PDB file of C-alpha atoms in Angstrom:
ATOM      1  CA  MET A  32     -39.078 169.880 -75.200  1.00 38.00           C
ATOM      2  CA  TYR A  33     -37.220 170.752 -78.413  1.00 40.00           C
ATOM      3  CA  ALA A  34     -37.940 173.834 -80.510  1.00 46.00           C
ATOM      4  CA  ASN A  35     -39.468 173.311 -83.950  1.00 47.00           C
ATOM      5  CA  PRO A  36     -36.657 174.153 -86.438  1.00 47.00           C
ATOM      6  CA  VAL A  37     -39.141 174.950 -89.231  1.00 55.00           C
ATOM      7  CA  GLU A  38     -40.982 177.450 -87.023  1.00 55.00           C
ATOM      8  CA  ASN A  39     -37.681 179.035 -85.958  1.00 56.00           C
ATOM      9  CA  THR A  40     -36.749 179.490 -89.629  1.00 84.00           C
ATOM     10  CA  LYS A  41     -40.183 180.966 -90.412  1.00 88.00           C
ATOM     11  CA  SER A  42     -39.834 183.395 -87.524  1.00 86.00           C
ATOM     12  CA  GLY A  43     -36.479 184.634 -88.787  1.00 86.00           C
ATOM     13  CA  LEU A  44     -37.828 185.079 -92.317  1.00 87.00           C
ATOM     14  CA  ARG A  45     -40.851 186.979 -90.961  1.00 88.00           C
ATOM     15  CA  ASN A  46     -38.612 189.364 -89.028  1.00 86.00           C
ATOM     16  CA  LEU A  47     -36.399 189.997 -92.057  1.00 88.00           C
ATOM     17  CA  ILE A  48     -39.327 190.737 -94.381  1.00 90.00           C
ATOM     18  CA  ARG A  49     -41.024 193.015 -91.848  1.00 88.00           C
ATOM     19  CA  GLN A  50     -37.811 195.050 -91.587  1.00 84.00           C
ATOM     20  CA  GLN A  51     -37.490 195.287 -95.384  1.00 86.00           C
ATOM     21  CA  ARG A  52     -41.155 196.268 -95.808  1.00 85.00           C
ATOM     22  CA  GLY A  53     -40.698 199.221 -93.504  1.00 69.00           C
ATOM     23  CA  GLN A  54     -38.241 200.731 -95.985  1.00 64.00           C
ATOM     24  CA  SER A  55     -40.411 200.957 -99.124  1.00 66.00           C
ATOM     25  CA  LYS A  56     -43.950 201.083-100.502  1.00 72.00           C
ATOM     26  CA  SER A  57     -44.823 199.423-103.807  1.00 81.00           C
ATOM     27  CA  HIS A  58     -47.639 200.352-106.168  1.00 91.00           C
ATOM     28  CA  PHE A  59     -49.493 197.367-107.604  1.00 96.00           C
ATOM     29  CA  ASP A  60     -51.023 196.959-111.061  1.00 97.00           C
ATOM     30  CA  PHE A  61     -54.319 195.442-109.915  1.00 98.00           C
ATOM     31  CA  ASN A  62     -55.433 195.161-113.549  1.00 97.00           C
ATOM     32  CA  LEU A  63     -53.327 191.996-113.585  1.00 98.00           C
ATOM     33  CA  ILE A  64     -55.947 190.519-111.243  1.00 98.00           C
ATOM     34  CA  THR A  65     -59.066 192.162-112.684  1.00 98.00           C
ATOM     35  CA  LYS A  66     -58.227 190.923-116.192  1.00 98.00           C
ATOM     36  CA  SER A  67     -57.537 187.357-115.045  1.00 98.00           C
ATOM     37  CA  PRO A  68     -60.060 184.620-115.910  1.00 98.00           C
ATOM     38  CA  GLU A  69     -60.461 183.815-112.204  1.00 98.00           C
ATOM     39  CA  PHE A  70     -61.564 187.384-111.438  1.00 99.00           C
ATOM     40  CA  ILE A  71     -63.741 187.729-114.530  1.00 99.00           C
ATOM     41  CA  GLY A  72     -65.587 184.497-113.740  1.00 99.00           C
ATOM     42  CA  ALA A  73     -65.959 185.231-110.027  1.00 99.00           C
ATOM     43  CA  LYS A  74     -69.160 186.463-108.439  1.00 99.00           C
ATOM     44  CA  VAL A  75     -67.936 186.418-104.822  1.00 99.00           C
ATOM     45  CA  ILE A  76     -64.424 187.561-103.902  1.00 99.00           C
ATOM     46  CA  GLY A  77     -62.731 187.504-100.521  1.00 98.00           C
ATOM     47  CA  SER A  78     -60.141 190.204 -99.927  1.00 98.00           C
ATOM     48  CA  TYR A  79     -58.831 192.057 -96.873  1.00 97.00           C
ATOM     49  CA  ARG A  80     -58.166 195.554 -95.540  1.00 96.00           C
ATOM     50  CA  SER A  81     -54.440 196.054 -95.363  1.00 94.00           C
ATOM     51  CA  PHE A  82     -52.756 197.566 -92.333  1.00 88.00           C
ATOM     52  CA  GLY A  83     -49.265 198.644 -91.438  1.00 87.00           C
ATOM     53  CA  ASN A  84     -46.767 197.951 -94.188  1.00 88.00           C
ATOM     54  CA  GLU A  85     -48.838 195.336 -96.042  1.00 92.00           C
ATOM     55  CA  PRO A  86     -49.453 195.979 -99.749  1.00 92.00           C
ATOM     56  CA  ALA A  87     -52.357 198.450 -99.840  1.00 93.00           C
ATOM     57  CA  THR A  88     -55.734 196.968-100.829  1.00 97.00           C
ATOM     58  CA  GLU A  89     -57.967 200.061-100.861  1.00 96.00           C
ATOM     59  CA  ILE A  90     -57.814 200.436-104.666  1.00 97.00           C
ATOM     60  CA  LEU A  91     -58.212 196.688-105.209  1.00 98.00           C
ATOM     61  CA  ASN A  92     -61.299 196.510-102.999  1.00 99.00           C
ATOM     62  CA  LYS A  93     -62.829 199.471-104.830  1.00 98.00           C
ATOM     63  CA  LEU A  94     -62.176 197.737-108.171  1.00 99.00           C
ATOM     64  CA  ILE A  95     -63.908 194.596-106.876  1.00 99.00           C
ATOM     65  CA  LEU A  96     -66.987 196.557-105.815  1.00 99.00           C
ATOM     66  CA  ASP A  97     -67.024 198.730-108.958  1.00 98.00           C
ATOM     67  CA  SER A  98     -67.007 195.579-111.102  1.00 98.00           C
ATOM     68  CA  GLY A  99     -70.271 194.437-109.497  1.00 98.00           C
ATOM     69  CA  LYS A 100     -68.697 191.570-107.548  1.00 99.00           C
ATOM     70  CA  GLN A 101     -69.699 190.686-103.998  1.00 98.00           C
ATOM     71  CA  LEU A 102     -66.814 191.635-101.686  1.00 98.00           C
ATOM     72  CA  LEU A 103     -66.109 189.699 -98.506  1.00 98.00           C
ATOM     73  CA  LEU A 104     -63.612 190.600 -95.801  1.00 98.00           C
ATOM     74  CA  PRO A 105     -62.258 188.337 -93.060  1.00 96.00           C
ATOM     75  CA  ARG A 106     -63.305 188.567 -89.438  1.00 95.00           C
ATOM     76  CA  LEU A 107     -61.353 186.770 -86.726  1.00 89.00           C
ATOM     77  CA  GLN A 108     -63.210 184.195 -84.673  1.00 86.00           C
ATOM     78  CA  ASP A 109     -62.387 182.851 -81.242  1.00 77.00           C
ATOM     79  CA  GLY A 110     -59.544 180.375 -81.558  1.00 66.00           C
ATOM     80  CA  PHE A 111     -57.901 182.361 -84.387  1.00 72.00           C
ATOM     81  CA  GLY A 112     -60.210 181.149 -87.144  1.00 82.00           C
ATOM     82  CA  ILE A 113     -61.494 183.367 -89.952  1.00 92.00           C
ATOM     83  CA  GLU A 114     -65.017 183.838 -91.210  1.00 94.00           C
ATOM     84  CA  PHE A 115     -65.856 185.956 -94.237  1.00 97.00           C
ATOM     85  CA  CYS A 116     -68.516 188.677 -94.137  1.00 97.00           C
ATOM     86  CA  ASN A 117     -70.011 190.980 -96.763  1.00 97.00           C
ATOM     87  CA  TRP A 118     -68.610 194.487 -97.017  1.00 98.00           C
ATOM     88  CA  ASP A 119     -70.134 197.277 -99.087  1.00 97.00           C
ATOM     89  CA  GLY A 120     -67.099 199.565 -99.079  1.00 96.00           C
ATOM     90  CA  GLU A 121     -68.489 201.873 -96.396  1.00 96.00           C
ATOM     91  CA  LEU A 122     -66.063 202.605 -93.557  1.00 95.00           C
ATOM     92  CA  MET A 123     -68.969 202.901 -91.118  1.00 96.00           C
ATOM     93  CA  ASN A 124     -69.589 199.178 -91.680  1.00 96.00           C
ATOM     94  CA  LEU A 125     -66.218 198.236 -90.189  1.00 96.00           C
ATOM     95  CA  ARG A 126     -65.035 197.956 -86.610  1.00 94.00           C
ATOM     96  CA  ALA A 127     -61.530 197.831 -85.207  1.00 92.00           C
ATOM     97  CA  ASN A 128     -60.283 194.554 -83.796  1.00 88.00           C
ATOM     98  CA  GLY A 129     -56.741 195.146 -82.661  1.00 84.00           C
ATOM     99  CA  LYS A 130     -54.716 196.272 -85.672  1.00 81.00           C
ATOM    100  CA  ILE A 131     -57.260 195.330 -88.319  1.00 85.00           C
ATOM    101  CA  GLU A 132     -60.654 196.604 -89.354  1.00 92.00           C
ATOM    102  CA  GLU A 133     -63.327 193.936 -89.720  1.00 95.00           C
ATOM    103  CA  PRO A 134     -66.757 193.976 -91.337  1.00 97.00           C
ATOM    104  CA  ILE A 135     -69.812 194.038 -89.131  1.00 95.00           C
ATOM    105  CA  GLY A 136     -72.794 191.919 -90.013  1.00 82.00           C
ATOM    106  CA  ALA A 137     -73.646 188.325 -90.749  1.00 87.00           C
ATOM    107  CA  THR A 138     -71.183 185.639 -91.753  1.00 94.00           C
ATOM    108  CA  PHE A 139     -71.231 184.631 -95.438  1.00 97.00           C
ATOM    109  CA  HIS A 140     -72.024 180.918 -95.876  1.00 96.00           C
ATOM    110  CA  GLY A 141     -72.048 180.591 -99.671  1.00 97.00           C
ATOM    111  CA  LYS A 142     -69.374 179.698-102.213  1.00 97.00           C
ATOM    112  CA  ILE A 143     -66.384 182.021-102.516  1.00 98.00           C
ATOM    113  CA  ASP A 144     -64.905 182.043-106.022  1.00 98.00           C
ATOM    114  CA  LEU A 145     -61.606 183.851-105.373  1.00 99.00           C
ATOM    115  CA  ILE A 146     -59.670 184.852-102.261  1.00 98.00           C
ATOM    116  CA  ILE A 147     -56.979 187.530-102.281  1.00 99.00           C
ATOM    117  CA  LEU A 148     -54.912 187.311 -99.121  1.00 97.00           C
ATOM    118  CA  PRO A 149     -51.902 188.840 -97.422  1.00 96.00           C
ATOM    119  CA  ALA A 150     -48.508 187.169 -97.248  1.00 96.00           C
ATOM    120  CA  LEU A 151     -45.046 188.072 -96.090  1.00 96.00           C
ATOM    121  CA  ALA A 152     -43.473 185.794 -98.713  1.00 96.00           C
ATOM    122  CA  VAL A 153     -44.367 183.148-101.272  1.00 97.00           C
ATOM    123  CA  ASP A 154     -42.020 180.650-102.862  1.00 97.00           C
ATOM    124  CA  THR A 155     -41.941 179.245-106.382  1.00 96.00           C
ATOM    125  CA  PHE A 156     -44.073 176.276-105.257  1.00 97.00           C
ATOM    126  CA  GLY A 157     -46.897 178.428-103.855  1.00 98.00           C
ATOM    127  CA  ASN A 158     -45.939 178.005-100.204  1.00 96.00           C
ATOM    128  CA  ARG A 159     -47.085 181.120 -98.332  1.00 96.00           C
ATOM    129  CA  LEU A 160     -45.537 182.686 -95.255  1.00 95.00           C
ATOM    130  CA  GLY A 161     -48.163 184.512 -93.209  1.00 89.00           C
ATOM    131  CA  GLN A 162     -47.972 186.450 -89.955  1.00 83.00           C
ATOM    132  CA  GLY A 163     -47.764 183.248 -87.916  1.00 73.00           C
ATOM    133  CA  GLY A 164     -51.233 182.838 -86.432  1.00 76.00           C
ATOM    134  CA  GLY A 165     -52.423 180.187 -88.889  1.00 75.00           C
ATOM    135  CA  SER A 166     -55.843 181.816 -89.416  1.00 88.00           C
ATOM    136  CA  TYR A 167     -55.738 181.701 -93.209  1.00 92.00           C
ATOM    137  CA  ASP A 168     -54.311 178.167 -93.210  1.00 89.00           C
ATOM    138  CA  ARG A 169     -57.264 176.958 -91.143  1.00 88.00           C
ATOM    139  CA  ALA A 170     -59.795 178.799 -93.331  1.00 89.00           C
ATOM    140  CA  LEU A 171     -58.277 177.687 -96.646  1.00 90.00           C
ATOM    141  CA  GLY A 172     -58.018 174.093 -95.466  1.00 87.00           C
ATOM    142  CA  ARG A 173     -61.839 173.920 -95.476  1.00 86.00           C
ATOM    143  CA  VAL A 174     -62.514 175.252 -99.002  1.00 89.00           C
ATOM    144  CA  ASP A 175     -61.433 174.701-102.593  1.00 92.00           C
ATOM    145  CA  VAL A 176     -60.900 178.205-103.956  1.00 97.00           C
ATOM    146  CA  PHE A 177     -58.425 179.999-106.219  1.00 98.00           C
ATOM    147  CA  THR A 178     -56.090 182.064-104.029  1.00 98.00           C
ATOM    148  CA  ILE A 179     -53.830 185.001-104.852  1.00 99.00           C
ATOM    149  CA  ALA A 180     -51.316 186.360-102.320  1.00 98.00           C
ATOM    150  CA  LEU A 181     -50.160 189.992-102.513  1.00 98.00           C
ATOM    151  CA  ILE A 182     -46.395 190.375-102.099  1.00 97.00           C
ATOM    152  CA  ASN A 183     -43.655 192.806-103.023  1.00 95.00           C
ATOM    153  CA  GLU A 184     -41.245 191.726-105.750  1.00 93.00           C
ATOM    154  CA  ASN A 185     -38.455 190.768-103.326  1.00 93.00           C
ATOM    155  CA  GLU A 186     -40.900 188.626-101.305  1.00 95.00           C
ATOM    156  CA  LEU A 187     -41.058 185.968-104.024  1.00 96.00           C
ATOM    157  CA  VAL A 188     -38.400 183.690-102.586  1.00 94.00           C
ATOM    158  CA  GLU A 189     -36.813 180.398-103.544  1.00 93.00           C
ATOM    159  CA  LEU A 190     -38.167 178.445-100.581  1.00 93.00           C
ATOM    160  CA  VAL A 191     -40.583 179.149 -97.728  1.00 94.00           C
ATOM    161  CA  PRO A 192     -40.281 176.624 -94.900  1.00 90.00           C
ATOM    162  CA  SER A 193     -43.562 174.727 -94.718  1.00 90.00           C
ATOM    163  CA  GLU A 194     -45.355 172.273 -92.481  1.00 88.00           C
ATOM    164  CA  PRO A 195     -48.185 169.830 -93.294  1.00 88.00           C
ATOM    165  CA  HIS A 196     -50.916 172.246 -92.107  1.00 88.00           C
ATOM    166  CA  ASP A 197     -49.683 175.130 -94.316  1.00 91.00           C
ATOM    167  CA  GLN A 198     -51.954 175.885 -97.283  1.00 95.00           C
ATOM    168  CA  LYS A 199     -50.445 176.794-100.644  1.00 96.00           C
ATOM    169  CA  VAL A 200     -51.669 179.665-102.794  1.00 98.00           C
ATOM    170  CA  ARG A 201     -52.406 179.232-106.486  1.00 98.00           C
ATOM    171  CA  ALA A 202     -50.898 182.575-107.531  1.00 99.00           C
ATOM    172  CA  ALA A 203     -49.047 185.628-106.244  1.00 99.00           C
ATOM    173  CA  LEU A 204     -49.367 189.227-107.363  1.00 98.00           C
ATOM    174  CA  THR A 205     -46.251 191.371-107.221  1.00 97.00           C
ATOM    175  CA  PRO A 206     -46.388 195.038-108.257  1.00 97.00           C
ATOM    176  CA  THR A 207     -45.775 194.055-111.897  1.00 97.00           C
ATOM    177  CA  ARG A 208     -46.603 190.343-112.321  1.00 97.00           C
ATOM    178  CA  LEU A 209     -49.285 187.754-111.636  1.00 99.00           C
ATOM    179  CA  ILE A 210     -47.407 184.495-111.090  1.00 98.00           C
ATOM    180  CA  ARG A 211     -49.267 181.174-111.138  1.00 98.00           C
ATOM    181  CA  PHE A 212     -48.076 178.032-109.366  1.00 96.00           C
TER     182      PHE A 212
END
């Protein structure tokens, strides 16, 4: 059996970005999201709780809740799928699942207006490089929703290797810019 050259390239890019992320922390201007028409018009927003050296989402999630929006966080399912669940901002309503904290409670089955998601890199076409499990690709393949990936400035790259199952994002937020694709 031959190795998949696209996956090998993705793996190398993931390793490089993880090493670079360990060397610096960026501060994001989340007003670039909260003042966007997609955020203003949204009632239900999916976000995530960052861990490790991912761009921090604590302030962003507080802004979502303080604006009166319904905040959803992802919860991993068997088979590496994602389901979104309500979160009220209370730490006691989370539980640890490996490295990430997930909301407890019922799965949300309504319409999500905006999803803010993690990425290791995004290219100028909206191709997103995730951690490699494919969870977000599977979830986003089932819905039509505006997506914004959070990345550091140097993680906006010329080209992310992509495969047919990879889902593009519609925008990326760097510390200083909201870039639409």
